[in-house]
Amino acid sequence: MSYNPFCSIDISFGDMQTLKEAAKEKKKKIIVCDAYTADVWGLTDIIEEQIEEKNAVWIDECKANPTPAEVVKALEKVGDFEAEGILAIGGGSTIDISKAVSAFCYMYRGKVVTEEDILENLKSGEYKKPHRFIDITAVPSTAGTGSEMTQFATIWDMKNQAKYSVDTSFNYAKKAYIIPELTLTLPKRQTLSTGLDALSHAVEAYWAKPTTYVVKDVALRAIDMIMKYLPEVMKNPGDIKLRTAMSRAALLSGMAFAKTRTTACHSIGYPITMKYGLEHGFACALTLDAVSKINREKTELADDLFEVFDKYGGLRRWIDDTCGDIVKLRLKYFGIPKEGIDDIVAGTFTKGRMDNNPVDISPEQVKEILLSIYDEEPENEVFVKIARAS
């Protein structure tokens, strides 16, 4: 069964056979899938056969948090190949690099492209002008980043400590195949970080400035499902029913924040990932409880949101219990020094994210939040102080 809620993406749930049939499709395509995972999923022979038949080009190296250099490398791999579609199989970074290829491939066709070209294009937004984009079929392997449901792709300029988005409606996937079986191979830490990313997306969509009642309803369902099923998946990672429930929840989360974008938690999380390499999901979830307390008074239907949190013992307790012995969501645990907090604060105010928060949060408040999650259990008085200042 296929359906088109909120957007024009053709969404289908399937299995490994669905994926193999998509890879075998007789049309010229760019396949974006890490070589190791392609081997794990039994796709290598299929992809190589497609290459031999001149039906495919394979981008087989997909690093986390793609940079302009990786975009250039991907475009060079594609070269003059006349692609009709892109098959993106993997996590959020894989789908992000696919969106970048879709946006830039025909803009730079037949030209030598540099990292500087990509950066200038991202800054100017030239890629948003109507031109030929390549249709994307997205197959997420996590539950999840929600990238299969959004028009955004994040590109990280590590050299200059900056983050950019390829952000255009031309970059929505045409199709999304949700195959929960793919998530069975995820290590526990990645299951946890991507699950917390999905939670952050849903919670931030609930209170973001452009939110609507429909978005809130979808987001709240996603939050409830994630808080119910993520702890169970962490205990039983091989249970396909639980993995399917998380895939469903992540899909709903993606639908919600695709309409609102994210807010303060993501904005604070970006420099933490940039400077210290912390997984995106952990970086965002670090401040989720603190920001929820700050935003409560300015969030319509906040009681409904906190009722779900309270159902699972409160957001902070739930996060700590769910993380268990995998990680401790405190800055000190991840090797982030107190002296580094000011640098994090300086890089926090991402346009379109921090100003999308329902409450204006000052640099001083961000520092208070980060200090409160440095090591010990956050003190309620800290959040009362921050909330009053808001």
Short mmCIF file of C-alpha atoms in Angstrom, two decimals:
data_model
loop_
_atom_site.label_atom_id
_atom_site.label_comp_id
_atom_site.label_asym_id
_atom_site.label_seq_id
_atom_site.Cartn_x
_atom_site.Cartn_y
_atom_site.Cartn_z
CA MET A 1 0.00 0.00 0.00
CA SER A 2 1.28 3.47 -0.90
CA TYR A 3 0.08 6.84 0.36
CA ASN A 4 1.12 10.48 0.13
CA PRO A 5 0.64 12.23 3.49
CA PHE A 6 1.89 15.81 3.88
CA CYS A 7 3.91 15.68 0.64
CA SER A 8 4.25 14.07 -2.76
CA ILE A 9 6.70 11.35 -1.70
CA ASP A 10 5.51 7.87 -2.67
CA ILE A 11 6.06 5.91 0.57
CA SER A 12 6.04 2.12 0.63
CA PHE A 13 6.97 -0.44 3.27
CA GLY A 14 8.86 -3.41 1.90
CA ASP A 15 11.48 -6.08 2.50
CA MET A 16 14.90 -7.04 1.16
CA GLN A 17 13.35 -8.27 -2.06
CA THR A 18 11.87 -4.79 -2.58
CA LEU A 19 15.35 -3.33 -2.26
CA LYS A 20 16.93 -5.82 -4.65
CA GLU A 21 14.24 -5.15 -7.25
CA ALA A 22 14.90 -1.41 -6.95
CA ALA A 23 18.62 -2.02 -7.49
CA LYS A 24 17.88 -4.19 -10.56
CA GLU A 25 15.55 -1.65 -12.16
CA LYS A 26 16.50 -1.16 -15.81
CA LYS A 27 17.12 2.54 -15.86
CA LYS A 28 20.31 4.56 -15.65
CA LYS A 29 20.90 5.37 -12.02
CA ILE A 30 23.44 6.52 -9.51
CA ILE A 31 23.57 4.07 -6.62
CA VAL A 32 24.73 5.66 -3.37
CA CYS A 33 25.48 2.96 -0.83
CA ASP A 34 28.53 2.23 1.28
CA ALA A 35 30.47 -0.78 -0.05
CA TYR A 36 30.51 -2.57 3.30
CA THR A 37 26.77 -2.30 3.87
CA ALA A 38 26.04 -3.29 0.27
CA ASP A 39 27.98 -6.47 0.94
CA VAL A 40 26.15 -7.13 4.21
CA TRP A 41 22.79 -6.76 2.47
CA GLY A 42 23.73 -8.94 -0.50
CA LEU A 43 23.63 -6.09 -3.01
CA THR A 44 27.21 -6.10 -4.29
CA ASP A 45 26.71 -8.59 -7.13
CA ILE A 46 23.51 -6.84 -8.24
CA ILE A 47 25.20 -3.42 -8.30
CA GLU A 48 28.25 -4.72 -10.16
CA GLU A 49 25.99 -6.35 -12.74
CA GLN A 50 24.20 -3.02 -13.23
CA ILE A 51 27.57 -1.32 -13.72
CA GLU A 52 28.64 -3.92 -16.30
CA GLU A 53 25.39 -3.30 -18.19
CA LYS A 54 26.15 0.44 -18.06
CA ASN A 55 22.96 1.04 -16.09
CA ALA A 56 24.67 2.38 -12.97
CA VAL A 57 27.44 4.38 -11.37
CA TRP A 58 28.23 3.41 -7.79
CA ILE A 59 29.21 5.92 -5.09
CA ASP A 60 30.46 3.34 -2.60
CA GLU A 61 31.99 5.50 0.11
CA CYS A 62 29.53 7.39 2.31
CA LYS A 63 31.09 9.06 5.32
CA ALA A 64 29.14 10.55 8.20
CA ASN A 65 28.55 14.32 8.00
CA PRO A 66 29.48 14.86 4.32
CA THR A 67 31.79 17.75 3.45
CA PRO A 68 32.19 19.82 0.25
CA ALA A 69 35.20 17.62 -0.58
CA GLU A 70 33.00 14.54 -0.47
CA VAL A 71 30.41 16.23 -2.68
CA VAL A 72 33.15 16.98 -5.23
CA LYS A 73 34.39 13.38 -5.03
CA ALA A 74 30.87 12.06 -5.64
CA LEU A 75 30.35 14.37 -8.62
CA GLU A 76 33.67 13.24 -10.11
CA LYS A 77 32.56 9.63 -9.71
CA VAL A 78 29.36 10.37 -11.63
CA GLY A 79 31.22 12.27 -14.36
CA ASP A 80 29.24 12.46 -17.61
CA PHE A 81 26.98 9.53 -16.75
CA GLU A 82 23.45 10.37 -17.94
CA ALA A 83 21.52 9.47 -14.78
CA GLU A 84 17.74 9.19 -14.74
CA GLY A 85 17.56 8.54 -11.02
CA ILE A 86 19.45 8.13 -7.76
CA LEU A 87 18.99 5.12 -5.48
CA ALA A 88 20.15 6.18 -2.01
CA ILE A 89 20.52 3.29 0.43
CA GLY A 90 21.78 4.05 3.92
CA GLY A 91 21.62 6.50 6.78
CA GLY A 92 21.02 10.23 6.79
CA SER A 93 24.48 11.12 5.50
CA THR A 94 24.09 8.76 2.54
CA ILE A 95 20.77 10.36 1.63
CA ASP A 96 22.28 13.83 2.19
CA ILE A 97 25.12 13.20 -0.27
CA SER A 98 22.53 11.88 -2.73
CA LYS A 99 20.56 15.12 -2.47
CA ALA A 100 23.73 17.12 -3.04
CA VAL A 101 24.49 15.07 -6.16
CA SER A 102 20.92 15.61 -7.36
CA ALA A 103 21.23 19.37 -6.90
CA PHE A 104 24.71 19.86 -8.35
CA CYS A 105 25.19 17.11 -10.94
CA TYR A 106 23.67 18.85 -13.96
CA MET A 107 24.72 22.33 -12.80
CA TYR A 108 28.36 21.32 -13.14
CA ARG A 109 28.08 18.77 -15.91
CA GLY A 110 31.16 18.90 -18.15
CA LYS A 111 32.94 21.31 -15.79
CA VAL A 112 35.74 20.95 -13.28
CA VAL A 113 34.17 21.57 -9.87
CA THR A 114 36.04 22.48 -6.69
CA GLU A 115 35.21 22.59 -2.98
CA GLU A 116 35.11 26.38 -3.27
CA ASP A 117 32.51 26.12 -6.04
CA ILE A 118 30.29 23.98 -3.81
CA LEU A 119 30.71 26.30 -0.83
CA GLU A 120 29.90 29.41 -2.85
CA ASN A 121 26.85 27.70 -4.32
CA LEU A 122 25.63 26.69 -0.85
CA LYS A 123 26.13 30.22 0.46
CA SER A 124 24.47 31.95 -2.49
CA GLY A 125 21.65 29.45 -2.92
CA GLU A 126 22.27 29.34 -6.67
CA TYR A 127 21.27 25.66 -6.68
CA LYS A 128 17.69 26.73 -5.84
CA LYS A 129 17.18 28.17 -9.30
CA PRO A 130 15.14 25.85 -11.53
CA HIS A 131 17.39 23.40 -13.33
CA ARG A 132 17.57 19.66 -13.82
CA PHE A 133 17.53 17.72 -10.55
CA ILE A 134 17.78 13.92 -10.48
CA ASP A 135 14.86 11.98 -8.99
CA ILE A 136 15.79 10.27 -5.72
CA THR A 137 14.54 6.95 -4.37
CA ALA A 138 15.51 6.92 -0.69
CA VAL A 139 15.88 3.73 1.34
CA PRO A 140 16.79 4.60 4.94
CA SER A 141 18.78 2.06 6.93
CA THR A 142 18.20 3.75 10.29
CA ALA A 143 15.21 4.80 12.35
CA GLY A 144 16.15 7.55 12.00
CA THR A 145 17.23 10.76 10.59
CA GLY A 146 14.07 11.41 8.59
CA SER A 147 16.14 12.46 5.58
CA GLU A 148 13.95 10.39 3.27
CA MET A 149 11.04 12.69 4.15
CA THR A 150 12.69 16.10 3.92
CA GLN A 151 14.06 18.51 1.33
CA PHE A 152 17.16 19.24 3.42
CA ALA A 153 20.70 17.90 3.09
CA THR A 154 23.37 18.95 5.56
CA ILE A 155 26.89 19.66 4.28
CA TRP A 156 29.61 20.25 6.88
CA ASP A 157 32.47 22.69 6.24
CA MET A 158 34.87 21.34 8.85
CA LYS A 159 37.72 23.63 7.74
CA ASN A 160 35.76 26.78 8.54
CA GLN A 161 33.58 25.25 11.28
CA ALA A 162 30.35 25.97 9.42
CA LYS A 163 27.27 23.99 8.42
CA TYR A 164 25.19 24.52 5.29
CA SER A 165 21.98 23.04 3.98
CA VAL A 166 20.96 22.11 0.48
CA ASP A 167 17.39 23.23 1.04
CA THR A 168 14.97 23.16 -1.88
CA SER A 169 11.65 21.50 -2.63
CA PHE A 170 13.22 20.08 -5.79
CA ASN A 171 15.13 17.72 -3.51
CA TYR A 172 12.26 15.82 -1.95
CA ALA A 173 12.64 12.14 -2.73
CA LYS A 174 10.20 10.84 -5.33
CA LYS A 175 9.98 7.49 -3.58
CA ALA A 176 10.84 6.21 -0.11
CA TYR A 177 11.05 2.51 0.63
CA ILE A 178 10.89 1.77 4.35
CA ILE A 179 12.55 -1.59 4.98
CA PRO A 180 12.79 -2.23 8.75
CA GLU A 181 14.88 -5.35 8.09
CA LEU A 182 17.81 -3.07 7.18
CA THR A 183 17.91 -1.69 10.72
CA LEU A 184 18.57 -5.13 12.20
CA THR A 185 22.28 -4.75 11.39
CA LEU A 186 22.65 -1.44 13.27
CA PRO A 187 24.96 -1.52 16.30
CA LYS A 188 23.30 -0.54 19.58
CA ARG A 189 25.06 2.83 19.75
CA GLN A 190 23.87 3.81 16.27
CA THR A 191 20.37 2.51 17.03
CA LEU A 192 20.34 4.75 20.09
CA SER A 193 21.77 7.88 18.46
CA THR A 194 19.46 7.74 15.43
CA GLY A 195 16.46 6.96 17.64
CA LEU A 196 17.22 10.01 19.76
CA ASP A 197 17.60 12.05 16.58
CA ALA A 198 14.10 11.00 15.56
CA LEU A 199 12.81 11.95 19.02
CA SER A 200 14.48 15.37 18.77
CA HIS A 201 12.91 15.97 15.36
CA ALA A 202 9.43 15.14 16.63
CA VAL A 203 9.69 17.15 19.85
CA GLU A 204 11.14 20.19 18.07
CA ALA A 205 8.46 19.98 15.37
CA TYR A 206 5.84 20.08 18.14
CA TRP A 207 6.95 23.49 19.38
CA ALA A 208 8.61 25.07 16.31
CA LYS A 209 7.20 28.42 15.24
CA PRO A 210 5.56 27.14 12.00
CA THR A 211 3.93 24.12 13.69
CA THR A 212 0.26 23.31 13.11
CA TYR A 213 -2.30 21.14 14.86
CA VAL A 214 -1.80 18.42 12.26
CA VAL A 215 1.98 18.53 12.75
CA LYS A 216 1.50 18.37 16.51
CA ASP A 217 -0.75 15.32 16.20
CA VAL A 218 1.75 13.51 13.99
CA ALA A 219 4.71 14.56 16.15
CA LEU A 220 3.00 13.51 19.38
CA ARG A 221 2.28 10.06 17.99
CA ALA A 222 5.93 9.75 16.95
CA ILE A 223 7.14 10.85 20.41
CA ASP A 224 4.89 8.34 22.16
CA MET A 225 6.02 5.51 19.88
CA ILE A 226 9.72 6.33 20.23
CA MET A 227 9.53 6.59 24.01
CA LYS A 228 7.72 3.26 24.11
CA TYR A 229 9.72 1.28 21.58
CA LEU A 230 13.30 2.61 21.63
CA PRO A 231 14.06 1.19 25.12
CA GLU A 232 12.58 -2.14 24.01
CA VAL A 233 14.68 -2.18 20.83
CA MET A 234 17.80 -1.49 22.89
CA LYS A 235 17.04 -4.62 24.93
CA ASN A 236 15.93 -6.74 21.95
CA PRO A 237 17.76 -5.42 18.86
CA GLY A 238 16.95 -8.52 16.80
CA ASP A 239 13.16 -8.20 17.17
CA ILE A 240 11.79 -7.23 13.74
CA LYS A 241 8.42 -6.15 15.19
CA LEU A 242 10.14 -3.63 17.45
CA ARG A 243 12.40 -2.48 14.61
CA THR A 244 9.32 -2.00 12.42
CA ALA A 245 7.65 0.07 15.14
CA MET A 246 10.71 2.32 15.32
CA SER A 247 10.79 2.67 11.53
CA ARG A 248 7.15 3.76 11.62
CA ALA A 249 7.86 6.25 14.40
CA ALA A 250 10.88 7.70 12.60
CA LEU A 251 8.80 8.11 9.44
CA LEU A 252 6.17 10.09 11.37
CA SER A 253 8.90 12.19 12.95
CA GLY A 254 10.33 12.96 9.52
CA MET A 255 6.90 13.97 8.22
CA ALA A 256 6.47 16.36 11.15
CA PHE A 257 9.76 18.23 11.07
CA ALA A 258 9.80 18.36 7.26
CA LYS A 259 7.05 20.96 7.67
CA THR A 260 8.62 22.96 10.52
CA ARG A 261 12.39 22.52 10.53
CA THR A 262 14.18 22.13 13.85
CA THR A 263 14.89 24.57 16.68
CA ALA A 264 17.27 25.30 19.57
CA CYS A 265 18.31 21.71 20.33
CA HIS A 266 19.64 21.18 16.82
CA SER A 267 21.19 24.64 16.75
CA ILE A 268 23.14 23.93 19.95
CA GLY A 269 23.98 20.44 18.73
CA TYR A 270 25.65 21.51 15.47
CA PRO A 271 28.83 23.01 16.99
CA ILE A 272 29.11 20.07 19.40
CA THR A 273 29.22 17.70 16.43
CA MET A 274 31.46 20.04 14.45
CA LYS A 275 34.04 20.58 17.17
CA TYR A 276 34.00 17.24 18.98
CA GLY A 277 32.69 14.72 16.45
CA LEU A 278 29.76 13.67 18.62
CA GLU A 279 27.02 11.76 16.81
CA HIS A 280 24.28 14.14 15.67
CA GLY A 281 21.49 12.37 17.58
CA PHE A 282 23.36 12.56 20.88
CA ALA A 283 24.36 16.18 20.28
CA CYS A 284 20.70 17.18 19.82
CA ALA A 285 19.29 15.04 22.63
CA LEU A 286 21.77 16.48 25.15
CA THR A 287 19.69 19.66 25.52
CA LEU A 288 16.23 18.30 24.74
CA ASP A 289 15.02 18.18 28.34
CA ALA A 290 16.41 21.61 29.23
CA VAL A 291 14.95 23.30 26.16
CA SER A 292 11.58 21.61 26.71
CA LYS A 293 11.34 23.25 30.13
CA ILE A 294 12.26 26.65 28.69
CA ASN A 295 9.74 26.35 25.85
CA ARG A 296 6.82 24.98 27.86
CA GLU A 297 5.05 28.26 28.58
CA LYS A 298 5.24 29.38 24.94
CA THR A 299 4.20 26.02 23.44
CA GLU A 300 0.53 25.60 22.57
CA LEU A 301 -0.86 22.30 23.89
CA ALA A 302 2.30 21.86 25.97
CA ASP A 303 0.39 19.85 28.56
CA ASP A 304 -0.29 17.15 25.97
CA LEU A 305 3.44 16.93 25.24
CA PHE A 306 4.47 16.76 28.88
CA GLU A 307 1.75 14.21 29.58
CA VAL A 308 3.56 11.87 27.19
CA PHE A 309 6.92 12.66 28.84
CA ASP A 310 5.45 11.99 32.29
CA LYS A 311 3.92 8.73 31.12
CA TYR A 312 7.48 7.43 30.74
CA GLY A 313 8.86 8.93 33.95
CA GLY A 314 9.86 12.33 32.57
CA LEU A 315 12.05 13.14 29.59
CA ARG A 316 15.42 13.37 31.38
CA ARG A 317 14.94 10.14 33.31
CA TRP A 318 13.71 8.37 30.18
CA ILE A 319 16.75 9.52 28.18
CA ASP A 320 19.18 8.42 30.90
CA ASP A 321 17.46 5.06 31.38
CA THR A 322 17.30 4.42 27.63
CA CYS A 323 20.98 5.27 27.17
CA GLY A 324 21.78 2.76 29.91
CA ASP A 325 25.40 1.70 29.76
CA ILE A 326 25.83 2.71 26.09
CA VAL A 327 26.53 6.39 26.74
CA LYS A 328 25.96 9.00 29.43
CA LEU A 329 24.46 12.14 27.91
CA ARG A 330 26.72 14.62 29.68
CA LEU A 331 29.35 16.81 28.06
CA LYS A 332 32.11 15.52 30.33
CA TYR A 333 31.41 11.91 29.33
CA PHE A 334 32.16 12.77 25.69
CA GLY A 335 35.45 14.46 26.56
CA ILE A 336 34.17 18.00 26.09
CA PRO A 337 36.03 20.34 28.46
CA LYS A 338 34.29 23.09 30.41
CA GLU A 339 36.68 25.54 28.77
CA GLY A 340 35.17 24.57 25.41
CA ILE A 341 31.65 25.64 26.32
CA ASP A 342 32.15 29.27 25.27
CA ASP A 343 33.24 28.12 21.80
CA ILE A 344 30.14 25.95 21.54
CA VAL A 345 27.96 28.91 22.53
CA ALA A 346 29.62 31.09 19.89
CA GLY A 347 28.71 28.60 17.16
CA THR A 348 25.20 27.91 18.38
CA PHE A 349 23.06 30.52 16.65
CA THR A 350 22.26 28.89 13.31
CA LYS A 351 19.85 30.98 11.22
CA GLY A 352 16.62 29.12 10.60
CA ARG A 353 17.08 26.91 13.66
CA MET A 354 17.64 28.98 16.81
CA ASP A 355 15.30 31.70 15.55
CA ASN A 356 12.72 28.97 14.85
CA ASN A 357 12.45 28.29 18.58
CA PRO A 358 9.28 29.63 20.28
CA VAL A 359 11.36 31.30 23.01
CA ASP A 360 14.31 33.60 22.31
CA ILE A 361 17.31 32.04 24.02
CA SER A 362 20.34 34.22 24.74
CA PRO A 363 24.00 33.17 24.64
CA GLU A 364 24.05 33.40 28.45
CA GLN A 365 21.14 30.98 28.66
CA VAL A 366 22.80 28.56 26.25
CA LYS A 367 25.87 28.58 28.50
CA GLU A 368 23.69 27.88 31.55
CA ILE A 369 22.09 24.95 29.72
CA LEU A 370 25.47 23.50 28.73
CA LEU A 371 26.88 23.89 32.24
CA SER A 372 23.81 22.17 33.66
CA ILE A 373 24.45 19.08 31.52
CA TYR A 374 28.20 19.05 31.92
CA ASP A 375 28.37 16.26 34.47
CA GLU A 376 25.92 15.92 37.32
CA GLU A 377 22.16 15.54 37.19
CA PRO A 378 20.63 18.86 36.06
CA GLU A 379 19.23 20.91 38.92
CA ASN A 380 15.65 22.10 38.57
CA GLU A 381 16.65 25.53 39.87
CA VAL A 382 18.87 26.05 36.84
CA PHE A 383 15.95 25.62 34.50
CA VAL A 384 13.67 27.78 36.62
CA LYS A 385 16.32 30.51 36.39
CA ILE A 386 16.66 30.11 32.63
CA ALA A 387 12.90 29.97 32.06
CA ARG A 388 12.34 33.12 34.11
CA ALA A 389 14.97 34.95 32.10
CA SER A 390 13.05 34.02 28.96
#
